[in-house]
Amino acid sequence: MKRIYSCENHFLIINAKNIIDGLGIETFVKNEFATGAIGEISAFDCWPELWVVNDCDYDKAANAIELMTQPKSSTTWTCENCSEINEPSFELCWNCLHEH
Ligand SMILES: [Zn+2]
């Protein structure tokens, strides 16, 4: 298991989980209800965390997180293999690894 994403905003964690679940990747949220503990341990330790169950899914999930957290650019490109929208910084399609 690997931690893929941590954020103080619980909504963003759930949003990320929905996106990654949609890719068929198994995830779970840690510290989901830990906010009550702030004050005893550092606030950062209380942030909800999103974990992937299978390490082999990490790269794909990490790409999805990156897509989600990056500001939308007008120069995205569309994969000619799977029609997925990719960020300009990607040289390979995040979805199918087809070359740009
Ligand atoms: Zn593709």
PDB file of N, CA and C and ligand atoms in Angstrom:
ATOM      1  N   MET A   1       0.839  -1.197   0.000  1.00  0.00           N
ATOM      2  CA  MET A   1       0.000   0.000   0.000  1.00  0.00           C
ATOM      3  C   MET A   1       0.875   1.249   0.000  1.00  0.00           C
ATOM      4  N   LYS A   2       0.428   2.242  -0.715  1.00  0.00           N
ATOM      5  CA  LYS A   2       1.191   3.488  -0.805  1.00  0.00           C
ATOM      6  C   LYS A   2       0.277   4.686  -0.623  1.00  0.00           C
ATOM      7  N   ARG A   3       0.791   5.684   0.089  1.00  0.00           N
ATOM      8  CA  ARG A   3       0.033   6.921   0.212  1.00  0.00           C
ATOM      9  C   ARG A   3       0.183   7.712  -1.075  1.00  0.00           C
ATOM     10  N   ILE A   4      -0.908   8.134  -1.640  1.00  0.00           N
ATOM     11  CA  ILE A   4      -0.883   8.789  -2.932  1.00  0.00           C
ATOM     12  C   ILE A   4      -1.119  10.279  -2.804  1.00  0.00           C
ATOM     13  N   TYR A   5      -1.850  10.676  -1.754  1.00  0.00           N
ATOM     14  CA  TYR A   5      -2.282  12.067  -1.709  1.00  0.00           C
ATOM     15  C   TYR A   5      -2.688  12.413  -0.288  1.00  0.00           C
ATOM     16  N   SER A   6      -2.302  13.605   0.146  1.00  0.00           N
ATOM     17  CA  SER A   6      -2.735  14.087   1.446  1.00  0.00           C
ATOM     18  C   SER A   6      -3.076  15.557   1.314  1.00  0.00           C
ATOM     19  N   CYS A   7      -4.165  15.963   1.922  1.00  0.00           N
ATOM     20  CA  CYS A   7      -4.632  17.330   1.759  1.00  0.00           C
ATOM     21  C   CYS A   7      -5.516  17.676   2.949  1.00  0.00           C
ATOM     22  N   GLU A   8      -5.426  18.914   3.397  1.00  0.00           N
ATOM     23  CA  GLU A   8      -6.240  19.309   4.548  1.00  0.00           C
ATOM     24  C   GLU A   8      -7.714  19.423   4.174  1.00  0.00           C
ATOM     25  N   ASN A   9      -7.969  19.565   2.872  1.00  0.00           N
ATOM     26  CA  ASN A   9      -9.342  19.710   2.402  1.00  0.00           C
ATOM     27  C   ASN A   9      -9.953  18.340   2.138  1.00  0.00           C
ATOM     28  N   HIS A  10     -10.861  17.947   3.007  1.00  0.00           N
ATOM     29  CA  HIS A  10     -11.464  16.626   2.903  1.00  0.00           C
ATOM     30  C   HIS A  10     -12.195  16.426   1.577  1.00  0.00           C
ATOM     31  N   PHE A  11     -12.788  17.510   1.082  1.00  0.00           N
ATOM     32  CA  PHE A  11     -13.511  17.435  -0.181  1.00  0.00           C
ATOM     33  C   PHE A  11     -12.582  17.013  -1.324  1.00  0.00           C
ATOM     34  N   LEU A  12     -11.360  17.558  -1.333  1.00  0.00           N
ATOM     35  CA  LEU A  12     -10.416  17.218  -2.401  1.00  0.00           C
ATOM     36  C   LEU A  12      -9.983  15.755  -2.312  1.00  0.00           C
ATOM     37  N   ILE A  13      -9.881  15.254  -1.093  1.00  0.00           N
ATOM     38  CA  ILE A  13      -9.530  13.841  -0.915  1.00  0.00           C
ATOM     39  C   ILE A  13     -10.620  12.952  -1.522  1.00  0.00           C
ATOM     40  N   ILE A  14     -11.865  13.284  -1.218  1.00  0.00           N
ATOM     41  CA  ILE A  14     -12.974  12.486  -1.741  1.00  0.00           C
ATOM     42  C   ILE A  14     -13.045  12.609  -3.261  1.00  0.00           C
ATOM     43  N   ASN A  15     -12.802  13.819  -3.749  1.00  0.00           N
ATOM     44  CA  ASN A  15     -12.786  14.048  -5.187  1.00  0.00           C
ATOM     45  C   ASN A  15     -11.714  13.180  -5.854  1.00  0.00           C
ATOM     46  N   ALA A  16     -10.529  13.168  -5.259  1.00  0.00           N
ATOM     47  CA  ALA A  16      -9.420  12.366  -5.792  1.00  0.00           C
ATOM     48  C   ALA A  16      -9.771  10.882  -5.741  1.00  0.00           C
ATOM     49  N   LYS A  17     -10.379  10.476  -4.636  1.00  0.00           N
ATOM     50  CA  LYS A  17     -10.756   9.065  -4.508  1.00  0.00           C
ATOM     51  C   LYS A  17     -11.744   8.660  -5.605  1.00  0.00           C
ATOM     52  N   ASN A  18     -12.716   9.537  -5.870  1.00  0.00           N
ATOM     53  CA  ASN A  18     -13.704   9.243  -6.913  1.00  0.00           C
ATOM     54  C   ASN A  18     -13.043   9.100  -8.269  1.00  0.00           C
ATOM     55  N   ILE A  19     -12.079   9.998  -8.557  1.00  0.00           N
ATOM     56  CA  ILE A  19     -11.384   9.957  -9.847  1.00  0.00           C
ATOM     57  C   ILE A  19     -10.606   8.649  -9.977  1.00  0.00           C
ATOM     58  N   ILE A  20      -9.880   8.294  -8.920  1.00  0.00           N
ATOM     59  CA  ILE A  20      -9.025   7.108  -8.985  1.00  0.00           C
ATOM     60  C   ILE A  20      -9.868   5.834  -8.974  1.00  0.00           C
ATOM     61  N   ASP A  21     -10.926   5.838  -8.185  1.00  0.00           N
ATOM     62  CA  ASP A  21     -11.845   4.694  -8.213  1.00  0.00           C
ATOM     63  C   ASP A  21     -12.386   4.493  -9.624  1.00  0.00           C
ATOM     64  N   GLY A  22     -12.625   5.623 -10.315  1.00  0.00           N
ATOM     65  CA  GLY A  22     -13.155   5.567 -11.671  1.00  0.00           C
ATOM     66  C   GLY A  22     -12.192   4.926 -12.652  1.00  0.00           C
ATOM     67  N   LEU A  23     -10.908   4.884 -12.292  1.00  0.00           N
ATOM     68  CA  LEU A  23      -9.906   4.226 -13.131  1.00  0.00           C
ATOM     69  C   LEU A  23      -9.817   2.737 -12.807  1.00  0.00           C
ATOM     70  N   GLY A  24     -10.639   2.293 -11.870  1.00  0.00           N
ATOM     71  CA  GLY A  24     -10.614   0.883 -11.489  1.00  0.00           C
ATOM     72  C   GLY A  24      -9.519   0.563 -10.493  1.00  0.00           C
ATOM     73  N   ILE A  25      -9.030   1.596  -9.798  1.00  0.00           N
ATOM     74  CA  ILE A  25      -7.956   1.412  -8.823  1.00  0.00           C
ATOM     75  C   ILE A  25      -8.554   1.439  -7.414  1.00  0.00           C
ATOM     76  N   GLU A  26      -8.166   0.453  -6.608  1.00  0.00           N
ATOM     77  CA  GLU A  26      -8.706   0.337  -5.257  1.00  0.00           C
ATOM     78  C   GLU A  26      -7.976   1.295  -4.313  1.00  0.00           C
ATOM     79  N   THR A  27      -8.743   2.100  -3.589  1.00  0.00           N
ATOM     80  CA  THR A  27      -8.144   3.088  -2.683  1.00  0.00           C
ATOM     81  C   THR A  27      -8.871   3.067  -1.343  1.00  0.00           C
ATOM     82  N   PHE A  28      -8.241   3.654  -0.347  1.00  0.00           N
ATOM     83  CA  PHE A  28      -8.964   3.910   0.899  1.00  0.00           C
ATOM     84  C   PHE A  28      -8.453   5.204   1.518  1.00  0.00           C
ATOM     85  N   VAL A  29      -9.289   5.815   2.356  1.00  0.00           N
ATOM     86  CA  VAL A  29      -8.955   7.087   2.993  1.00  0.00           C
ATOM     87  C   VAL A  29      -8.570   6.825   4.441  1.00  0.00           C
ATOM     88  N   LYS A  30      -7.425   7.360   4.831  1.00  0.00           N
ATOM     89  CA  LYS A  30      -6.956   7.273   6.212  1.00  0.00           C
ATOM     90  C   LYS A  30      -7.163   8.615   6.893  1.00  0.00           C
ATOM     91  N   ASN A  31      -7.339   8.603   8.187  1.00  0.00           N
ATOM     92  CA  ASN A  31      -7.510   9.847   8.969  1.00  0.00           C
ATOM     93  C   ASN A  31      -8.765  10.607   8.564  1.00  0.00           C
ATOM     94  N   GLU A  32      -9.733   9.887   8.027  1.00  0.00           N
ATOM     95  CA  GLU A  32     -10.896  10.573   7.490  1.00  0.00           C
ATOM     96  C   GLU A  32     -11.626  11.368   8.572  1.00  0.00           C
ATOM     97  N   PHE A  33     -11.645  10.817   9.778  1.00  0.00           N
ATOM     98  CA  PHE A  33     -12.406  11.469  10.842  1.00  0.00           C
ATOM     99  C   PHE A  33     -11.493  11.887  11.991  1.00  0.00           C
ATOM    100  N   ALA A  34     -10.264  12.274  11.644  1.00  0.00           N
ATOM    101  CA  ALA A  34      -9.259  12.524  12.692  1.00  0.00           C
ATOM    102  C   ALA A  34      -9.186  13.984  13.103  1.00  0.00           C
ATOM    103  N   THR A  35      -9.994  14.840  12.519  1.00  0.00           N
ATOM    104  CA  THR A  35      -9.829  16.269  12.783  1.00  0.00           C
ATOM    105  C   THR A  35     -10.023  16.607  14.256  1.00  0.00           C
ATOM    106  N   GLY A  36     -10.762  15.781  14.987  1.00  0.00           N
ATOM    107  CA  GLY A  36     -10.984  16.048  16.403  1.00  0.00           C
ATOM    108  C   GLY A  36      -9.715  15.951  17.233  1.00  0.00           C
ATOM    109  N   ALA A  37      -8.692  15.338  16.665  1.00  0.00           N
ATOM    110  CA  ALA A  37      -7.460  15.126  17.421  1.00  0.00           C
ATOM    111  C   ALA A  37      -6.495  16.300  17.310  1.00  0.00           C
ATOM    112  N   ILE A  38      -6.824  17.284  16.483  1.00  0.00           N
ATOM    113  CA  ILE A  38      -5.926  18.430  16.339  1.00  0.00           C
ATOM    114  C   ILE A  38      -5.738  19.095  17.695  1.00  0.00           C
ATOM    115  N   GLY A  39      -4.493  19.436  18.008  1.00  0.00           N
ATOM    116  CA  GLY A  39      -4.189  19.977  19.322  1.00  0.00           C
ATOM    117  C   GLY A  39      -3.356  18.986  20.113  1.00  0.00           C
ATOM    118  N   GLU A  40      -3.609  17.708  19.907  1.00  0.00           N
ATOM    119  CA  GLU A  40      -2.809  16.689  20.587  1.00  0.00           C
ATOM    120  C   GLU A  40      -1.623  16.290  19.719  1.00  0.00           C
ATOM    121  N   ILE A  41      -1.860  16.151  18.428  1.00  0.00           N
ATOM    122  CA  ILE A  41      -0.771  15.902  17.498  1.00  0.00           C
ATOM    123  C   ILE A  41      -0.796  17.016  16.459  1.00  0.00           C
ATOM    124  N   SER A  42       0.232  17.104  15.644  1.00  0.00           N
ATOM    125  CA  SER A  42       0.299  18.221  14.716  1.00  0.00           C
ATOM    126  C   SER A  42      -0.845  18.161  13.708  1.00  0.00           C
ATOM    127  N   ALA A  43      -1.271  19.301  13.244  1.00  0.00           N
ATOM    128  CA  ALA A  43      -2.385  19.369  12.309  1.00  0.00           C
ATOM    129  C   ALA A  43      -2.082  18.547  11.062  1.00  0.00           C
ATOM    130  N   PHE A  44      -0.825  18.547  10.639  1.00  0.00           N
ATOM    131  CA  PHE A  44      -0.470  17.835   9.410  1.00  0.00           C
ATOM    132  C   PHE A  44      -0.747  16.346   9.561  1.00  0.00           C
ATOM    133  N   ASP A  45      -0.478  15.808  10.744  1.00  0.00           N
ATOM    134  CA  ASP A  45      -0.704  14.380  10.967  1.00  0.00           C
ATOM    135  C   ASP A  45      -2.175  14.025  10.880  1.00  0.00           C
ATOM    136  N   CYS A  46      -3.029  15.027  11.003  1.00  0.00           N
ATOM    137  CA  CYS A  46      -4.467  14.779  11.008  1.00  0.00           C
ATOM    138  C   CYS A  46      -5.074  14.909   9.623  1.00  0.00           C
ATOM    139  N   TRP A  47      -4.292  15.343   8.672  1.00  0.00           N
ATOM    140  CA  TRP A  47      -4.851  15.481   7.330  1.00  0.00           C
ATOM    141  C   TRP A  47      -5.345  14.134   6.835  1.00  0.00           C
ATOM    142  N   PRO A  48      -6.512  14.136   6.186  1.00  0.00           N
ATOM    143  CA  PRO A  48      -6.929  12.887   5.548  1.00  0.00           C
ATOM    144  C   PRO A  48      -5.931  12.486   4.468  1.00  0.00           C
ATOM    145  N   GLU A  49      -5.746  11.196   4.329  1.00  0.00           N
ATOM    146  CA  GLU A  49      -4.788  10.684   3.346  1.00  0.00           C
ATOM    147  C   GLU A  49      -5.481   9.681   2.446  1.00  0.00           C
ATOM    148  N   LEU A  50      -5.099   9.724   1.184  1.00  0.00           N
ATOM    149  CA  LEU A  50      -5.623   8.751   0.229  1.00  0.00           C
ATOM    150  C   LEU A  50      -4.510   7.747  -0.083  1.00  0.00           C
ATOM    151  N   TRP A  51      -4.822   6.475   0.048  1.00  0.00           N
ATOM    152  CA  TRP A  51      -3.852   5.405  -0.196  1.00  0.00           C
ATOM    153  C   TRP A  51      -4.335   4.516  -1.337  1.00  0.00           C
ATOM    154  N   VAL A  52      -3.378   4.018  -2.126  1.00  0.00           N
ATOM    155  CA  VAL A  52      -3.721   2.976  -3.105  1.00  0.00           C
ATOM    156  C   VAL A  52      -3.393   1.629  -2.484  1.00  0.00           C
ATOM    157  N   VAL A  53      -4.261   0.661  -2.715  1.00  0.00           N
ATOM    158  CA  VAL A  53      -4.102  -0.654  -2.097  1.00  0.00           C
ATOM    159  C   VAL A  53      -2.963  -1.420  -2.766  1.00  0.00           C
ATOM    160  N   ASN A  54      -2.898  -1.334  -4.090  1.00  0.00           N
ATOM    161  CA  ASN A  54      -1.869  -2.069  -4.834  1.00  0.00           C
ATOM    162  C   ASN A  54      -0.789  -1.112  -5.328  1.00  0.00           C
ATOM    163  N   ASP A  55       0.453  -1.385  -4.951  1.00  0.00           N
ATOM    164  CA  ASP A  55       1.558  -0.505  -5.338  1.00  0.00           C
ATOM    165  C   ASP A  55       1.665  -0.330  -6.850  1.00  0.00           C
ATOM    166  N   CYS A  56       1.284  -1.367  -7.594  1.00  0.00           N
ATOM    167  CA  CYS A  56       1.434  -1.299  -9.054  1.00  0.00           C
ATOM    168  C   CYS A  56       0.492  -0.252  -9.667  1.00  0.00           C
ATOM    169  N   ASP A  57      -0.516   0.164  -8.917  1.00  0.00           N
ATOM    170  CA  ASP A  57      -1.436   1.185  -9.413  1.00  0.00           C
ATOM    171  C   ASP A  57      -0.949   2.600  -9.108  1.00  0.00           C
ATOM    172  N   TYR A  58       0.176   2.708  -8.391  1.00  0.00           N
ATOM    173  CA  TYR A  58       0.587   4.010  -7.864  1.00  0.00           C
ATOM    174  C   TYR A  58       0.829   5.039  -8.966  1.00  0.00           C
ATOM    175  N   ASP A  59       1.571   4.649  -9.999  1.00  0.00           N
ATOM    176  CA  ASP A  59       1.937   5.616 -11.048  1.00  0.00           C
ATOM    177  C   ASP A  59       0.707   6.172 -11.751  1.00  0.00           C
ATOM    178  N   LYS A  60      -0.216   5.281 -12.050  1.00  0.00           N
ATOM    179  CA  LYS A  60      -1.431   5.706 -12.742  1.00  0.00           C
ATOM    180  C   LYS A  60      -2.246   6.640 -11.841  1.00  0.00           C
ATOM    181  N   ALA A  61      -2.336   6.286 -10.577  1.00  0.00           N
ATOM    182  CA  ALA A  61      -3.081   7.104  -9.633  1.00  0.00           C
ATOM    183  C   ALA A  61      -2.395   8.457  -9.436  1.00  0.00           C
ATOM    184  N   ALA A  62      -1.062   8.448  -9.395  1.00  0.00           N
ATOM    185  CA  ALA A  62      -0.313   9.691  -9.206  1.00  0.00           C
ATOM    186  C   ALA A  62      -0.542  10.640 -10.379  1.00  0.00           C
ATOM    187  N   ASN A  63      -0.598  10.085 -11.576  1.00  0.00           N
ATOM    188  CA  ASN A  63      -0.876  10.912 -12.751  1.00  0.00           C
ATOM    189  C   ASN A  63      -2.259  11.535 -12.659  1.00  0.00           C
ATOM    190  N   ALA A  64      -3.206  10.756 -12.191  1.00  0.00           N
ATOM    191  CA  ALA A  64      -4.576  11.254 -12.072  1.00  0.00           C
ATOM    192  C   ALA A  64      -4.653  12.384 -11.047  1.00  0.00           C
ATOM    193  N   ILE A  65      -3.915  12.226  -9.954  1.00  0.00           N
ATOM    194  CA  ILE A  65      -3.869  13.273  -8.931  1.00  0.00           C
ATOM    195  C   ILE A  65      -3.258  14.541  -9.523  1.00  0.00           C
ATOM    196  N   GLU A  66      -2.190  14.348 -10.287  1.00  0.00           N
ATOM    197  CA  GLU A  66      -1.507  15.494 -10.870  1.00  0.00           C
ATOM    198  C   GLU A  66      -2.454  16.243 -11.811  1.00  0.00           C
ATOM    199  N   LEU A  67      -3.172  15.476 -12.616  1.00  0.00           N
ATOM    200  CA  LEU A  67      -4.147  16.085 -13.522  1.00  0.00           C
ATOM    201  C   LEU A  67      -5.181  16.886 -12.750  1.00  0.00           C
ATOM    202  N   MET A  68      -5.619  16.317 -11.625  1.00  0.00           N
ATOM    203  CA  MET A  68      -6.672  16.939 -10.846  1.00  0.00           C
ATOM    204  C   MET A  68      -6.184  18.230 -10.197  1.00  0.00           C
ATOM    205  N   THR A  69      -4.944  18.239  -9.737  1.00  0.00           N
ATOM    206  CA  THR A  69      -4.459  19.369  -8.948  1.00  0.00           C
ATOM    207  C   THR A  69      -3.824  20.451  -9.812  1.00  0.00           C
ATOM    208  N   GLN A  70      -3.509  20.130 -11.058  1.00  0.00           N
ATOM    209  CA  GLN A  70      -2.919  21.149 -11.925  1.00  0.00           C
ATOM    210  C   GLN A  70      -3.988  22.097 -12.439  1.00  0.00           C
ATOM    211  N   PRO A  71      -3.641  23.377 -12.553  1.00  0.00           N
ATOM    212  CA  PRO A  71      -4.589  24.295 -13.173  1.00  0.00           C
ATOM    213  C   PRO A  71      -4.819  23.902 -14.629  1.00  0.00           C
ATOM    214  N   LYS A  72      -6.032  24.060 -15.062  1.00  0.00           N
ATOM    215  CA  LYS A  72      -6.346  23.675 -16.441  1.00  0.00           C
ATOM    216  C   LYS A  72      -5.625  24.611 -17.419  1.00  0.00           C
ATOM    217  N   SER A  73      -5.042  24.012 -18.422  1.00  0.00           N
ATOM    218  CA  SER A  73      -4.327  24.782 -19.426  1.00  0.00           C
ATOM    219  C   SER A  73      -5.078  24.721 -20.749  1.00  0.00           C
ATOM    220  N   SER A  74      -4.898  25.760 -21.546  1.00  0.00           N
ATOM    221  CA  SER A  74      -5.585  25.782 -22.829  1.00  0.00           C
ATOM    222  C   SER A  74      -4.830  24.978 -23.875  1.00  0.00           C
ATOM    223  N   THR A  75      -3.646  24.503 -23.499  1.00  0.00           N
ATOM    224  CA  THR A  75      -2.842  23.782 -24.485  1.00  0.00           C
ATOM    225  C   THR A  75      -2.747  22.286 -24.160  1.00  0.00           C
ATOM    226  N   THR A  76      -3.800  21.756 -23.571  1.00  0.00           N
ATOM    227  CA  THR A  76      -3.839  20.307 -23.388  1.00  0.00           C
ATOM    228  C   THR A  76      -3.882  19.630 -24.758  1.00  0.00           C
ATOM    229  N   TRP A  77      -3.520  18.358 -24.782  1.00  0.00           N
ATOM    230  CA  TRP A  77      -3.575  17.620 -26.036  1.00  0.00           C
ATOM    231  C   TRP A  77      -4.426  16.360 -25.845  1.00  0.00           C
ATOM    232  N   THR A  78      -4.979  15.909 -26.936  1.00  0.00           N
ATOM    233  CA  THR A  78      -5.872  14.755 -26.883  1.00  0.00           C
ATOM    234  C   THR A  78      -5.157  13.537 -27.442  1.00  0.00           C
ATOM    235  N   CYS A  79      -5.163  12.477 -26.681  1.00  0.00           N
ATOM    236  CA  CYS A  79      -4.511  11.237 -27.111  1.00  0.00           C
ATOM    237  C   CYS A  79      -5.205  10.689 -28.358  1.00  0.00           C
ATOM    238  N   GLU A  80      -4.419  10.371 -29.386  1.00  0.00           N
ATOM    239  CA  GLU A  80      -5.043   9.855 -30.612  1.00  0.00           C
ATOM    240  C   GLU A  80      -5.398   8.375 -30.487  1.00  0.00           C
ATOM    241  N   ASN A  81      -4.902   7.747 -29.450  1.00  0.00           N
ATOM    242  CA  ASN A  81      -5.196   6.329 -29.249  1.00  0.00           C
ATOM    243  C   ASN A  81      -6.485   6.116 -28.457  1.00  0.00           C
ATOM    244  N   CYS A  82      -6.640   6.881 -27.350  1.00  0.00           N
ATOM    245  CA  CYS A  82      -7.797   6.626 -26.486  1.00  0.00           C
ATOM    246  C   CYS A  82      -8.654   7.875 -26.295  1.00  0.00           C
ATOM    247  N   SER A  83      -8.282   8.990 -26.940  1.00  0.00           N
ATOM    248  CA  SER A  83      -9.060  10.228 -26.888  1.00  0.00           C
ATOM    249  C   SER A  83      -9.080  10.880 -25.503  1.00  0.00           C
ATOM    250  N   GLU A  84      -8.154  10.473 -24.645  1.00  0.00           N
ATOM    251  CA  GLU A  84      -8.082  11.071 -23.317  1.00  0.00           C
ATOM    252  C   GLU A  84      -7.395  12.435 -23.424  1.00  0.00           C
ATOM    253  N   ILE A  85      -7.852  13.409 -22.605  1.00  0.00           N
ATOM    254  CA  ILE A  85      -7.218  14.726 -22.572  1.00  0.00           C
ATOM    255  C   ILE A  85      -5.985  14.665 -21.681  1.00  0.00           C
ATOM    256  N   ASN A  86      -4.852  15.183 -22.172  1.00  0.00           N
ATOM    257  CA  ASN A  86      -3.604  15.164 -21.409  1.00  0.00           C
ATOM    258  C   ASN A  86      -3.071  16.572 -21.194  1.00  0.00           C
ATOM    259  N   GLU A  87      -2.407  16.758 -20.063  1.00  0.00           N
ATOM    260  CA  GLU A  87      -1.780  18.045 -19.770  1.00  0.00           C
ATOM    261  C   GLU A  87      -0.573  18.244 -20.682  1.00  0.00           C
ATOM    262  N   PRO A  88      -0.227  19.530 -20.970  1.00  0.00           N
ATOM    263  CA  PRO A  88       0.887  19.809 -21.886  1.00  0.00           C
ATOM    264  C   PRO A  88       2.212  19.206 -21.418  1.00  0.00           C
ATOM    265  N   SER A  89       2.395  19.058 -20.110  1.00  0.00           N
ATOM    266  CA  SER A  89       3.668  18.557 -19.596  1.00  0.00           C
ATOM    267  C   SER A  89       3.823  17.053 -19.799  1.00  0.00           C
ATOM    268  N   PHE A  90       2.752  16.372 -20.165  1.00  0.00           N
ATOM    269  CA  PHE A  90       2.826  14.920 -20.337  1.00  0.00           C
ATOM    270  C   PHE A  90       3.342  14.586 -21.723  1.00  0.00           C
ATOM    271  N   GLU A  91       4.349  13.707 -21.775  1.00  0.00           N
ATOM    272  CA  GLU A  91       4.837  13.250 -23.068  1.00  0.00           C
ATOM    273  C   GLU A  91       4.164  11.947 -23.477  1.00  0.00           C
ATOM    274  N   LEU A  92       3.633  11.247 -22.470  1.00  0.00           N
ATOM    275  CA  LEU A  92       2.871  10.029 -22.735  1.00  0.00           C
ATOM    276  C   LEU A  92       1.462  10.240 -22.203  1.00  0.00           C
ATOM    277  N   CYS A  93       0.512   9.628 -22.863  1.00  0.00           N
ATOM    278  CA  CYS A  93      -0.863   9.687 -22.377  1.00  0.00           C
ATOM    279  C   CYS A  93      -0.931   9.045 -20.991  1.00  0.00           C
ATOM    280  N   TRP A  94      -1.525   9.755 -20.042  1.00  0.00           N
ATOM    281  CA  TRP A  94      -1.592   9.200 -18.679  1.00  0.00           C
ATOM    282  C   TRP A  94      -2.488   7.991 -18.614  1.00  0.00           C
ATOM    283  N   ASN A  95      -3.391   7.885 -19.551  1.00  0.00           N
ATOM    284  CA  ASN A  95      -4.383   6.815 -19.495  1.00  0.00           C
ATOM    285  C   ASN A  95      -3.874   5.527 -20.134  1.00  0.00           C
ATOM    286  N   CYS A  96      -3.236   5.640 -21.308  1.00  0.00           N
ATOM    287  CA  CYS A  96      -2.855   4.429 -22.030  1.00  0.00           C
ATOM    288  C   CYS A  96      -1.371   4.396 -22.375  1.00  0.00           C
ATOM    289  N   LEU A  97      -0.623   5.446 -21.981  1.00  0.00           N
ATOM    290  CA  LEU A  97       0.828   5.533 -22.190  1.00  0.00           C
ATOM    291  C   LEU A  97       1.209   5.612 -23.671  1.00  0.00           C
ATOM    292  N   HIS A  98       0.258   5.972 -24.501  1.00  0.00           N
ATOM    293  CA  HIS A  98       0.537   6.205 -25.918  1.00  0.00           C
ATOM    294  C   HIS A  98       1.370   7.481 -26.051  1.00  0.00           C
ATOM    295  N   GLU A  99       2.323   7.498 -26.988  1.00  0.00           N
ATOM    296  CA  GLU A  99       3.159   8.687 -27.157  1.00  0.00           C
ATOM    297  C   GLU A  99       2.382   9.830 -27.777  1.00  0.00           C
ATOM    298  N   HIS A 100       2.736  11.022 -27.331  1.00  0.00           N
ATOM    299  CA  HIS A 100       2.100  12.220 -27.857  1.00  0.00           C
ATOM    300  C   HIS A 100       2.433  12.355 -29.339  1.00  0.00           C
TER     301      HIS A 100
HETATM  302 ZN    ZN B   1      -4.249   7.484 -24.491  1.00  0.00          ZN
END
